[in-house]
Coordinates of C-alpha atoms in Angstrom, one line a residue:
M886 CA -12.4 1.1 20.6
S887 CA -9.8 0.4 23.2
G888 CA -7.3 -2.4 23.9
V889 CA -7.1 -4.3 27.2
A890 CA -6.0 -1.9 30.3
R891 CA -2.8 -3.0 31.6
R892 CA -0.5 -1.8 34.5
L893 CA 2.7 -0.4 33.2
P894 CA 5.3 -1.1 35.6
R895 CA 7.7 1.9 36.2
V896 CA 10.9 0.4 34.4
T897 CA 12.7 0.9 31.3
W898 CA 13.3 -1.5 28.4
C899 CA 16.7 -2.0 29.6
D900 CA 15.5 -2.7 33.0
L901 CA 13.4 -5.8 31.4
F902 CA 16.8 -6.9 29.8
E903 CA 18.8 -6.7 33.2
S904 CA 15.9 -8.5 35.2
Q905 CA 16.4 -11.4 32.6
A906 CA 20.2 -11.4 32.9
R907 CA 19.8 -11.9 36.7
K908 CA 17.3 -14.4 36.4
A909 CA 19.3 -16.8 33.6
P910 CA 22.7 -15.4 33.3
G911 CA 23.9 -18.3 31.8
R912 CA 21.2 -18.7 29.0
V913 CA 22.0 -18.0 25.5
C914 CA 20.3 -14.6 24.6
L915 CA 21.8 -13.4 21.3
V916 CA 23.3 -15.0 18.4
A917 CA 25.5 -12.9 16.1
D918 CA 28.8 -13.0 13.9
E919 CA 28.6 -16.6 14.5
V920 CA 28.8 -16.4 18.3
S921 CA 26.4 -17.6 20.9
W922 CA 26.0 -14.8 23.6
T923 CA 24.6 -15.4 26.9
F924 CA 22.4 -12.7 29.0
H925 CA 25.3 -12.4 31.3
E926 CA 27.8 -11.9 28.8
L927 CA 25.8 -9.0 26.8
D928 CA 25.0 -7.3 29.8
L929 CA 28.6 -7.0 31.0
W930 CA 29.8 -5.8 27.6
A931 CA 27.0 -3.4 27.3
E932 CA 27.5 -1.9 30.7
R933 CA 31.4 -1.3 29.6
L934 CA 30.4 0.3 26.6
A935 CA 28.0 2.6 28.6
Q936 CA 30.7 3.5 30.9
V937 CA 32.7 4.5 27.7
L938 CA 29.8 6.5 26.3
R939 CA 29.3 8.4 29.4
N940 CA 33.2 9.4 29.8
A941 CA 32.7 10.6 25.9
G942 CA 29.9 13.0 27.2
A943 CA 26.4 10.7 27.1
S944 CA 24.1 11.7 30.0
P945 CA 20.4 11.2 30.9
G946 CA 18.2 12.6 28.1
T947 CA 21.2 13.3 25.6
V948 CA 21.2 11.7 22.0
V949 CA 23.7 8.9 21.2
A950 CA 23.9 8.3 17.4
C951 CA 24.8 4.9 16.6
A952 CA 26.1 4.3 13.1
M953 CA 26.9 0.7 13.3
T954 CA 27.5 -2.3 11.2
R955 CA 24.7 -5.0 11.5
S956 CA 26.8 -7.0 14.2
V957 CA 26.8 -7.9 18.0
R958 CA 28.2 -4.2 18.4
A959 CA 24.9 -2.7 17.1
V960 CA 22.9 -4.3 19.8
L961 CA 25.5 -3.4 22.4
G962 CA 24.9 0.1 21.0
V963 CA 21.1 -0.1 21.8
L964 CA 21.8 -1.4 25.3
A965 CA 24.8 0.7 26.2
T966 CA 22.7 3.6 25.1
A967 CA 19.8 2.6 27.4
K968 CA 22.2 1.8 30.4
A969 CA 23.6 5.4 30.1
A970 CA 20.0 6.6 30.4
A971 CA 20.5 8.5 26.7
V972 CA 18.5 8.3 23.7
H973 CA 19.3 5.6 21.1
L974 CA 19.6 7.1 17.8
P975 CA 20.1 4.5 15.0
I976 CA 21.9 5.8 11.7
D977 CA 22.6 3.7 8.5
P978 CA 26.3 4.1 8.1
A979 CA 25.6 3.5 4.4
L980 CA 23.3 6.8 4.2
P981 CA 24.7 9.5 1.6
T982 CA 26.9 11.9 3.3
A983 CA 24.6 14.8 2.9
R984 CA 21.9 13.0 4.4
L985 CA 23.8 11.6 7.6
Y986 CA 25.0 14.9 8.3
A987 CA 21.7 16.6 8.1
I988 CA 20.3 13.9 10.6
L989 CA 23.4 14.9 13.0
A990 CA 23.1 18.4 12.8
D991 CA 19.3 18.3 13.7
A992 CA 19.4 15.6 16.4
R993 CA 22.6 17.2 18.2
P994 CA 23.9 14.2 19.7
S995 CA 26.3 14.2 22.6
V996 CA 28.0 11.1 21.4
V997 CA 28.5 9.6 18.1
L998 CA 29.2 5.9 18.1
T999 CA 30.2 3.9 14.9
D1000 CA 32.5 0.8 14.2
V1001 CA 33.0 2.3 10.3
E1002 CA 36.2 3.3 9.5
S1003 CA 35.1 5.8 6.9
L1004 CA 32.9 7.5 9.8
A1005 CA 35.8 7.6 12.3
E1006 CA 36.7 11.4 12.1
R1007 CA 33.3 12.4 12.7
A1008 CA 32.4 9.6 15.8
D1009 CA 33.4 10.4 19.4
V1010 CA 33.8 6.7 20.1
V1011 CA 34.9 4.1 17.5
L1012 CA 34.6 0.4 18.1
S1013 CA 37.1 -1.6 15.8
T1014 CA 35.7 -4.6 14.1
E1015 CA 38.8 -6.6 15.5
D1016 CA 39.4 -5.5 18.7
W1017 CA 36.5 -3.7 20.3
K1018 CA 36.6 -6.1 23.2
A1019 CA 40.1 -5.0 23.9
E1020 CA 38.9 -1.5 23.9
L1021 CA 36.2 -2.2 26.4
A1022 CA 38.1 -4.4 28.6
G1023 CA 39.3 -2.0 30.6
H1024 CA 36.2 -0.5 31.6
T1025 CA 34.0 -2.0 34.3
G1026 CA 30.9 0.3 34.3
H1027 CA 28.3 1.2 36.9
R1028 CA 24.6 1.2 36.5
S1029 CA 22.6 4.4 36.6
P1030 CA 19.1 4.7 36.7
G1031 CA 16.9 4.9 33.7
A1032 CA 14.7 7.7 32.8
V1033 CA 11.4 6.0 33.3
A1034 CA 9.3 9.1 31.9
G1035 CA 12.0 10.4 29.3
P1036 CA 12.9 9.3 25.7
A1037 CA 14.5 6.1 25.0
Y1038 CA 15.0 6.2 21.2
L1039 CA 14.6 8.8 18.1
V1040 CA 13.9 7.5 14.7
Y1041 CA 14.1 9.5 11.3
T1042 CA 11.4 9.2 8.8
S1043 CA 11.0 10.8 5.2
G1044 CA 9.7 14.4 5.3
S1045 CA 7.6 16.2 2.9
T1046 CA 9.8 19.4 3.3
G1047 CA 12.9 17.8 2.1
L1048 CA 14.3 17.2 5.3
P1049 CA 13.7 13.9 7.5
K1050 CA 12.0 14.5 10.7
G1051 CA 12.7 13.2 14.2
V1052 CA 10.2 10.9 16.0
L1053 CA 10.9 10.7 20.2
V1054 CA 9.7 7.9 21.4
G1055 CA 9.4 7.4 25.6
H1056 CA 10.5 4.5 27.8
R1057 CA 6.7 4.1 28.9
S1058 CA 5.6 3.2 25.3
L1059 CA 8.0 0.9 24.6
V1060 CA 7.6 -1.0 27.8
N1061 CA 3.8 -1.1 27.0
L1062 CA 5.0 -2.7 23.8
C1063 CA 6.9 -5.3 25.8
G1064 CA 3.7 -5.9 27.8
E1065 CA 1.8 -6.5 24.8
L1066 CA 4.4 -9.0 23.3
A1067 CA 4.5 -10.7 26.7
D1068 CA 0.8 -11.0 27.2
R1069 CA -0.2 -11.8 23.6
F1070 CA 2.7 -13.2 21.5
F1071 CA 5.1 -14.8 24.1
P1072 CA 4.1 -18.6 23.6
A1073 CA 2.8 -19.8 27.1
G1074 CA 4.7 -23.0 28.6
R1075 CA 6.6 -23.6 25.6
G1076 CA 9.9 -22.1 27.1
P1077 CA 12.6 -19.4 25.3
Q1078 CA 11.6 -19.2 21.6
R1079 CA 14.3 -18.5 18.9
V1080 CA 13.7 -15.4 17.0
A1081 CA 14.9 -14.3 13.6
H1082 CA 15.9 -10.4 13.7
G1083 CA 16.0 -9.9 10.0
L1084 CA 14.9 -6.3 9.8
P1085 CA 17.0 -3.3 9.2
L1086 CA 18.5 -2.2 12.5
V1087 CA 17.3 1.7 11.3
F1088 CA 13.4 0.8 11.3
D1089 CA 11.6 1.3 14.5
A1090 CA 10.4 -2.0 14.0
S1091 CA 13.4 -3.4 14.9
W1092 CA 12.4 -2.9 18.6
N1093 CA 10.1 -5.9 18.2
P1094 CA 12.5 -8.7 18.1
L1095 CA 14.6 -6.6 20.4
S1096 CA 11.7 -6.7 22.9
W1097 CA 11.5 -10.6 22.7
L1098 CA 15.4 -10.5 23.8
A1099 CA 14.1 -8.6 26.8
G1100 CA 11.5 -10.9 27.4
G1101 CA 14.0 -13.7 27.9
H1102 CA 14.0 -15.3 24.2
E1103 CA 17.0 -16.1 22.0
L1104 CA 17.5 -13.7 19.1
H1105 CA 19.3 -14.6 16.2
L1106 CA 20.7 -11.6 14.0
V1107 CA 20.4 -12.6 10.4
P1108 CA 23.7 -11.3 8.4
D1109 CA 23.3 -8.7 5.7
P1110 CA 24.0 -11.0 2.7
V1111 CA 21.8 -13.6 4.1
R1112 CA 18.6 -11.4 5.0
T1113 CA 18.3 -10.0 1.5
D1114 CA 18.5 -13.5 -0.3
P1115 CA 15.3 -15.2 0.5
G1116 CA 16.9 -18.6 -0.4
S1117 CA 19.9 -18.1 2.1
Y1118 CA 17.4 -16.7 4.6
V1119 CA 15.2 -19.7 4.5
D1120 CA 18.3 -21.6 5.1
F1121 CA 19.3 -19.5 8.0
V1122 CA 15.9 -20.1 9.6
R1123 CA 16.1 -24.2 9.2
E1124 CA 19.7 -24.2 10.3
H1125 CA 19.2 -22.3 13.4
R1126 CA 15.6 -23.8 14.3
L1127 CA 14.0 -20.4 14.4
S1128 CA 10.5 -20.0 15.6
V1129 CA 9.6 -16.5 14.7
V1130 CA 9.9 -14.5 11.8
E1131 CA 9.0 -11.0 11.1
A1132 CA 9.1 -9.6 7.9
V1133 CA 7.4 -6.8 5.5
P1134 CA 4.8 -8.6 3.7
A1135 CA 6.7 -8.1 0.3
H1136 CA 9.7 -9.9 2.1
M1137 CA 7.5 -12.6 3.6
S1138 CA 5.9 -13.5 0.1
A1139 CA 9.6 -13.8 -1.2
L1140 CA 10.6 -16.2 1.8
L1141 CA 7.4 -18.3 1.5
E1142 CA 8.1 -18.6 -2.4
A1143 CA 11.5 -19.9 -1.2
G1144 CA 10.1 -22.7 0.9
L1145 CA 10.2 -21.1 4.5
L1146 CA 6.9 -23.3 5.2
D1147 CA 8.2 -26.3 3.3
G1148 CA 8.9 -29.3 5.7
P1149 CA 9.0 -29.8 9.3
A1150 CA 11.8 -27.4 10.2
R1151 CA 9.7 -24.3 10.1
P1152 CA 9.0 -21.3 12.0
R1153 CA 5.7 -21.3 14.0
M1154 CA 4.9 -17.6 14.1
L1155 CA 5.1 -15.3 11.2
L1156 CA 4.7 -11.5 12.0
M1157 CA 4.2 -9.0 9.1
G1158 CA 3.9 -5.3 9.4
G1159 CA 5.2 -2.2 7.2
E1160 CA 3.0 -2.2 4.4
A1161 CA -0.3 -3.5 3.7
I1162 CA -1.2 -7.2 3.1
G1163 CA -2.7 -8.5 0.1
Q1164 CA -5.8 -10.9 -0.2
D1165 CA -3.6 -13.7 -1.9
L1166 CA -0.7 -13.9 0.8
W1167 CA -3.3 -13.5 3.6
S1168 CA -5.4 -16.4 2.4
Q1169 CA -2.0 -18.5 1.9
L1170 CA -0.9 -18.0 5.3
R1171 CA -4.6 -18.4 6.6
G1172 CA -4.2 -21.9 5.2
A1173 CA -0.9 -22.7 6.7
A1174 CA -0.8 -25.6 9.2
E1175 CA 0.3 -25.2 12.7
V1176 CA 1.5 -21.5 11.9
T1177 CA 0.5 -18.6 14.0
A1178 CA 0.6 -15.6 11.3
V1179 CA -0.2 -11.8 12.6
N1180 CA -0.7 -8.8 10.6
L1181 CA 1.0 -6.0 12.6
Y1182 CA 0.0 -2.2 12.0
G1183 CA 1.4 1.1 13.6
P1184 CA 3.0 4.4 12.6
T1185 CA 6.6 5.3 13.8
E1186 CA 4.5 8.0 15.9
C1187 CA 2.9 4.9 17.8
T1188 CA 5.7 2.9 18.9
V1189 CA 6.1 0.0 16.4
F1190 CA 2.7 -1.4 16.4
T1191 CA -0.6 -0.1 17.7
T1192 CA -3.2 -2.8 16.3
S1193 CA -2.9 -6.6 15.7
C1194 CA -5.0 -8.9 13.8
G1195 CA -4.4 -13.0 13.8
L1196 CA -4.9 -14.0 10.2
D1197 CA -7.1 -16.7 11.4
E1198 CA -9.8 -14.1 12.9
R1199 CA -11.0 -13.2 9.5
A1200 CA -10.9 -14.2 5.8
T1201 CA -10.0 -10.7 4.4
P1202 CA -7.0 -8.4 5.4
S1203 CA -7.5 -6.3 8.7
I1204 CA -5.5 -4.5 10.7
G1205 CA -7.6 -5.8 13.7
R1206 CA -7.8 -4.3 17.1
P1207 CA -5.9 -1.9 19.4
I1208 CA -3.0 -3.4 21.7
G1209 CA -3.3 -2.8 25.2
N1210 CA -3.6 0.7 26.7
T1211 CA -4.4 1.8 23.4
T1212 CA -7.6 3.3 22.1
A1213 CA -8.5 3.6 18.0
Q1214 CA -11.1 5.8 16.7
V1215 CA -12.3 6.4 12.9
V1216 CA -13.2 10.4 12.6
D1217 CA -14.3 12.6 9.8
E1218 CA -12.5 16.0 8.8
E1219 CA -13.8 17.6 12.0
L1220 CA -12.6 14.6 14.3
R1221 CA -16.0 13.5 14.9
P1222 CA -16.8 9.6 15.3
V1223 CA -17.9 8.3 12.2
P1224 CA -20.6 5.2 12.0
I1225 CA -19.5 1.6 11.9
G1226 CA -18.9 0.9 8.3
E1227 CA -18.0 4.2 7.0
P1228 CA -14.3 5.5 6.0
G1229 CA -12.6 8.2 7.9
E1230 CA -9.1 9.1 9.5
L1231 CA -7.9 6.8 12.2
L1232 CA -6.8 8.4 15.6
I1233 CA -4.8 6.8 18.0
S1234 CA -4.5 7.4 21.6
G1235 CA -2.9 5.8 24.6
S1236 CA 0.5 4.8 26.2
C1237 CA 1.7 4.1 22.6
L1238 CA 2.1 7.5 21.5
A1239 CA 5.5 9.0 20.8
L1240 CA 6.5 12.2 22.5
G1241 CA 6.6 14.2 19.6
Y1242 CA 8.9 15.6 16.6
L1243 CA 12.4 16.8 17.9
G1244 CA 12.7 20.4 17.7
R1245 CA 9.1 20.9 15.5
P1246 CA 6.6 22.1 18.2
E1247 CA 4.4 23.2 15.3
L1248 CA 4.4 20.0 13.3
T1249 CA 3.7 18.1 16.9
A1250 CA 0.9 20.1 17.6
D1251 CA -0.4 19.6 14.3
R1252 CA -0.4 15.8 14.7
F1253 CA -0.5 15.2 18.1
V1254 CA -4.0 17.0 18.6
T1255 CA -5.5 17.5 22.3
A1256 CA -9.2 17.4 22.4
G1257 CA -10.0 15.9 25.8
E1258 CA -6.9 13.6 25.5
R1259 CA -3.9 13.7 23.2
R1260 CA -4.5 11.7 20.1
Y1261 CA -2.0 11.1 17.1
R1262 CA -3.8 11.7 13.3
T1263 CA -2.3 9.1 11.4
G1264 CA -3.6 10.1 8.3
D1265 CA -4.9 6.6 7.3
R1266 CA -8.2 6.0 5.9
C1267 CA -9.9 3.4 7.9
R1268 CA -13.2 2.1 8.7
L1269 CA -14.4 -0.1 11.7
A1270 CA -16.1 -3.3 10.1
A1271 CA -19.1 -4.8 11.9
D1272 CA -17.0 -7.6 13.6
G1273 CA -15.2 -4.9 15.5
H1274 CA -12.0 -4.9 13.1
L1275 CA -10.1 -2.2 11.5
E1276 CA -9.7 -2.0 7.8
W1277 CA -7.0 -0.1 6.1
L1278 CA -8.1 1.7 3.2
G1279 CA -5.2 3.7 2.2
R1280 CA -3.6 6.9 2.8
L1281 CA -5.2 10.5 3.0
D1282 CA -2.4 12.2 1.7
D1283 CA 0.5 11.2 -0.6
Q1284 CA 2.7 9.3 1.8
V1285 CA 3.3 5.4 1.1
K1286 CA 5.0 2.5 2.3
I1287 CA 7.6 1.2 0.2
R1288 CA 9.1 -2.3 1.3
G1289 CA 8.4 -1.0 4.8
H1290 CA 10.2 2.6 4.8
R1291 CA 7.6 5.4 5.1
V1292 CA 8.2 7.6 1.9
E1293 CA 6.8 11.0 1.3
P1294 CA 6.9 11.6 -2.5
G1295 CA 7.3 15.3 -1.6
E1296 CA 10.7 14.8 -0.2
V1297 CA 12.0 13.3 -3.5
E1298 CA 10.6 16.2 -5.6
Q1299 CA 12.2 18.5 -3.4
A1300 CA 15.5 16.7 -4.0
L1301 CA 14.7 16.8 -7.8
L1302 CA 13.8 20.6 -7.7
A1303 CA 17.3 21.3 -5.7
S1304 CA 19.2 19.7 -8.7
P1305 CA 20.7 21.8 -11.1
G1306 CA 18.9 21.5 -14.7
V1307 CA 15.6 20.8 -13.2
R1308 CA 13.0 23.1 -13.9
Q1309 CA 9.8 21.0 -12.8
A1310 CA 9.3 17.8 -11.2
A1311 CA 6.7 15.4 -10.2
V1312 CA 6.7 12.4 -8.1
R1313 CA 4.0 9.5 -8.0
V1314 CA 3.7 6.0 -6.8
E1315 CA 3.1 3.5 -9.7
G1316 CA 2.7 -0.3 -10.1
T1317 CA 0.9 -3.1 -8.0
D1318 CA 4.4 -3.6 -6.2
P1319 CA 4.8 0.0 -5.2
R1320 CA 7.5 2.1 -6.7
L1321 CA 8.3 5.8 -7.3
V1322 CA 8.3 7.5 -10.8
A1323 CA 9.7 10.7 -11.3
Y1324 CA 8.6 13.0 -14.1
V1325 CA 10.9 16.0 -14.8
V1326 CA 11.5 18.8 -17.3
L1327 CA 14.8 19.8 -17.7
D1328 CA 16.7 22.8 -19.0
T1329 CA 20.1 21.3 -18.7
G1330 CA 21.9 18.1 -17.7
T1331 CA 20.7 14.5 -18.4
V1332 CA 18.9 11.9 -16.6
T1333 CA 22.1 9.9 -16.0
R1334 CA 23.5 12.9 -14.1
L1335 CA 20.6 13.6 -12.4
R1336 CA 20.3 9.9 -11.0
E1337 CA 24.0 10.4 -9.7
R1338 CA 22.9 13.5 -7.9
L1339 CA 20.2 11.8 -6.2
R1340 CA 22.2 8.8 -5.3
A1341 CA 24.5 11.3 -3.4
V1342 CA 21.5 12.7 -1.5
L1343 CA 18.8 10.4 -1.2
P1344 CA 18.8 6.8 0.7
A1345 CA 18.4 4.0 -1.3
Y1346 CA 14.4 3.4 -0.6
L1347 CA 13.9 7.0 -1.8
L1348 CA 15.3 6.7 -5.3
P1349 CA 13.0 6.8 -8.3
S1350 CA 12.5 3.6 -10.0
A1351 CA 12.3 5.5 -13.3
V1352 CA 12.9 9.3 -13.9
I1353 CA 11.4 10.2 -17.3
P1354 CA 12.2 13.1 -18.9
L1355 CA 9.5 15.1 -20.5
D1356 CA 9.4 18.2 -22.7
A1357 CA 6.3 19.9 -20.9
M1358 CA 4.3 18.9 -17.8
P1359 CA 0.7 18.2 -18.4
L1360 CA -1.3 21.1 -16.6
G1361 CA -4.9 21.0 -15.1
P1362 CA -7.6 24.2 -15.3
T1363 CA -5.9 25.9 -12.4
G1364 CA -2.4 25.8 -14.1
K1365 CA -0.9 23.0 -11.4
I1366 CA 0.5 20.0 -12.7
D1367 CA -2.0 17.5 -13.4
R1368 CA -0.4 14.3 -11.8
A1369 CA -3.5 12.1 -13.3
A1370 CA -2.1 12.9 -16.9
L1371 CA 1.5 11.8 -16.3
A1372 CA 2.7 9.2 -18.3
P1373 CA 5.8 8.3 -20.1
P1374 CA 6.0 9.6 -23.8
V1375 CA 5.4 7.1 -26.4
P1376 CA 8.8 5.6 -27.7
V1377 CA 9.9 5.9 -31.1
R1378 CA 10.3 2.5 -32.0
R1379 CA 13.8 1.6 -33.3
A1380 CA 14.8 -1.9 -34.9
V1381 CA 16.3 -3.9 -31.9
V1382 CA 17.3 -7.4 -32.2
L1383 CA 17.6 -9.5 -29.4
T1384 CA 18.9 -13.0 -29.4
S1385 CA 17.0 -16.0 -28.2
P1386 CA 18.5 -16.0 -24.6
Q1387 CA 18.3 -12.1 -24.4
K1388 CA 14.4 -12.4 -25.3
L1389 CA 14.0 -15.1 -22.6
V1390 CA 15.5 -12.7 -19.9
A1391 CA 14.0 -9.5 -21.3
A1392 CA 10.6 -11.3 -20.6
A1393 CA 11.4 -12.3 -17.2
F1394 CA 12.5 -8.3 -16.7
R1395 CA 9.1 -7.1 -18.1
V1396 CA 6.9 -9.7 -16.2
Q1397 CA 8.9 -9.0 -12.8
L1398 CA 9.1 -5.3 -13.0
E1399 CA 5.6 -4.8 -14.6
I1400 CA 7.2 -2.8 -17.6
P1401 CA 6.1 -2.9 -21.2
A1402 CA 9.6 -2.9 -23.0
V1403 CA 13.2 -3.7 -22.3
D1404 CA 16.4 -4.0 -24.5
A1405 CA 19.7 -5.5 -24.2
D1406 CA 21.0 -2.8 -22.2
S1407 CA 18.4 -2.5 -20.0
D1408 CA 19.7 -2.4 -16.3
F1409 CA 17.6 -4.4 -13.9
F1410 CA 18.0 -1.8 -11.1
D1411 CA 17.6 1.4 -13.2
L1412 CA 14.0 0.1 -14.3
G1413 CA 13.1 0.0 -10.4
G1414 CA 14.5 -3.6 -9.4
H1415 CA 15.6 -4.0 -5.9
S1416 CA 17.1 -6.7 -3.7
L1417 CA 13.9 -8.3 -3.1
S1418 CA 12.8 -8.2 -6.7
A1419 CA 16.1 -9.4 -7.8
A1420 CA 15.7 -12.6 -5.9
A1421 CA 12.4 -13.1 -7.5
L1422 CA 13.9 -12.6 -11.0
A1423 CA 16.6 -15.1 -10.1
A1424 CA 14.1 -17.4 -8.9
R1425 CA 12.0 -16.8 -12.1
L1426 CA 14.8 -17.6 -14.3
R1427 CA 16.1 -20.5 -12.5
A1428 CA 12.2 -22.0 -13.3
L1429 CA 12.9 -21.4 -16.9
G1430 CA 16.3 -23.5 -16.4
V1431 CA 18.8 -20.6 -16.2
P1432 CA 21.2 -21.3 -13.2
C1433 CA 20.9 -17.6 -12.0
S1434 CA 21.4 -16.6 -8.3
L1435 CA 20.8 -13.3 -6.6
R1436 CA 24.5 -12.5 -6.8
D1437 CA 24.3 -12.8 -10.6
V1438 CA 21.6 -10.0 -10.9
L1439 CA 23.2 -7.8 -8.4
V1440 CA 26.7 -8.2 -10.6
R1441 CA 25.6 -8.7 -14.0
R1442 CA 22.6 -6.2 -13.8
T1443 CA 21.6 -6.1 -17.6
V1444 CA 19.5 -8.1 -19.8
A1445 CA 22.7 -9.0 -22.2
R1446 CA 24.8 -10.0 -19.3
I1447 CA 22.2 -12.1 -17.7
A1448 CA 21.5 -13.8 -20.6
E1449 CA 24.9 -15.0 -21.0
L1450 CA 23.8 -17.4 -18.3
V1451 CA 21.4 -19.3 -20.2
P1452 CA 22.4 -22.8 -21.0
T1453 CA 23.2 -23.9 -24.5
Q1454 CA 20.0 -26.0 -24.6
E1455 CA 17.7 -22.8 -24.3
K1456 CA 19.8 -20.6 -26.7
G1457 CA 17.7 -21.8 -29.6
V1458 CA 14.3 -21.2 -27.5
T1459 CA 12.3 -18.3 -27.9
P1460 CA 10.0 -17.5 -25.0

């Protein structure tokens, strides 16, 4: 099945933005750091930064690594890199040092741009958080033609070998994405929309809201403390009268629970992607009045999203139909089409395809197969329904999406096996809210020391929710680890007396984290909690009468500390 054929103009994403700056220079295009920026202002400062990057060594086709905080400077970094006809590589400055340097060593950027003081020694261009305008004011810049057929950005994803792999995406694919948004998503005749950018800037999905910016709309960069707290995020949407909000499904559920669609001041379009949508969320949004909700699907290798499905199109979850200039096909192990209704692997071809993996021709040849036309093997198990919609059935390998991040459990296993004292390790995904659980056999050391080691080498989204020590791994008939038989050892029950407030909080921990038991010293985050589930825990406790905020959970962390917040009248209540 194929999407609509669309003529692609020979321009870059940056050309589309500059066109908007010429047509409406005085219109607000970005609200960030509590400041409104016009198209002219953003274009001007990006041009000046582009000249600084050129002077530092950026040239067409070279990589510019941007390790930036969430601010207007990060958006300028994207624009300035494009204006220099270079390749944008977003890097989370909070990454463990070893992983950050591994990415830099693999990408070999010509310029490293940062506004983070701790990275200043490694960077070629440093923008201070206070005086960056003064640093750029002396540069006038000049426009250089964009490399229309060349790479636009580079994104690193989890790799099963233990090393992240870089996906290189071209300008043509990015412009095709902008064309899809313009044709099918930008509301016709309703003028510029106010769009929330609440996605991590290192996600390839962050190009989606940026494309609304290039389409002439007004982008609002949601601050970090706000975007991780659903209640604050909802307040931000109302205060700024935002009409378009995009989030991974787990985050969208939290926003809905916090009241995103309550009252008249609510968004009119909700976009979701990054992980599978459950039936409950699908049904809830289908029933929402005057709201357009859309499910977006697409691997990093296919430029943000490849298929889309309006939730009003069908009653059950679907990833929909291909976007323009894109073809989707469900095939068997021999890459032959399977009948309608039969499961198989999803293959994608067309203008959305990435250029390949940086410096890995063998991997590129394995995943981007050529048989008549270039096609990407997604590794996703799908089927084509009789109504023409694609249904996602899971993965063919161990890869999984956790809170929108693509995760290879094998990468975590490699990190565990590389740690001193670890004889064996196995990692699998558990729970209805997917989380990584690691099982290890230790020769020396402790789980606590092992966790400390992992925090130093893995980003937060790859950290296992639990690390469970075993005396020995269960083995199958062939002598390999029997992953299906992995289970926590039955604990020896010890007499633990919880106070009534602690029992109330412990019960909330158990329900939120889907675990059987906790004690007074149990740490919410060591048990697998994260920022979204922490916000949900706080909301759950508030519903029980406990004045608990997200910050309380982040700071107090344990059952005993959070139980100190239980009001006096609740102290005698046993849940």
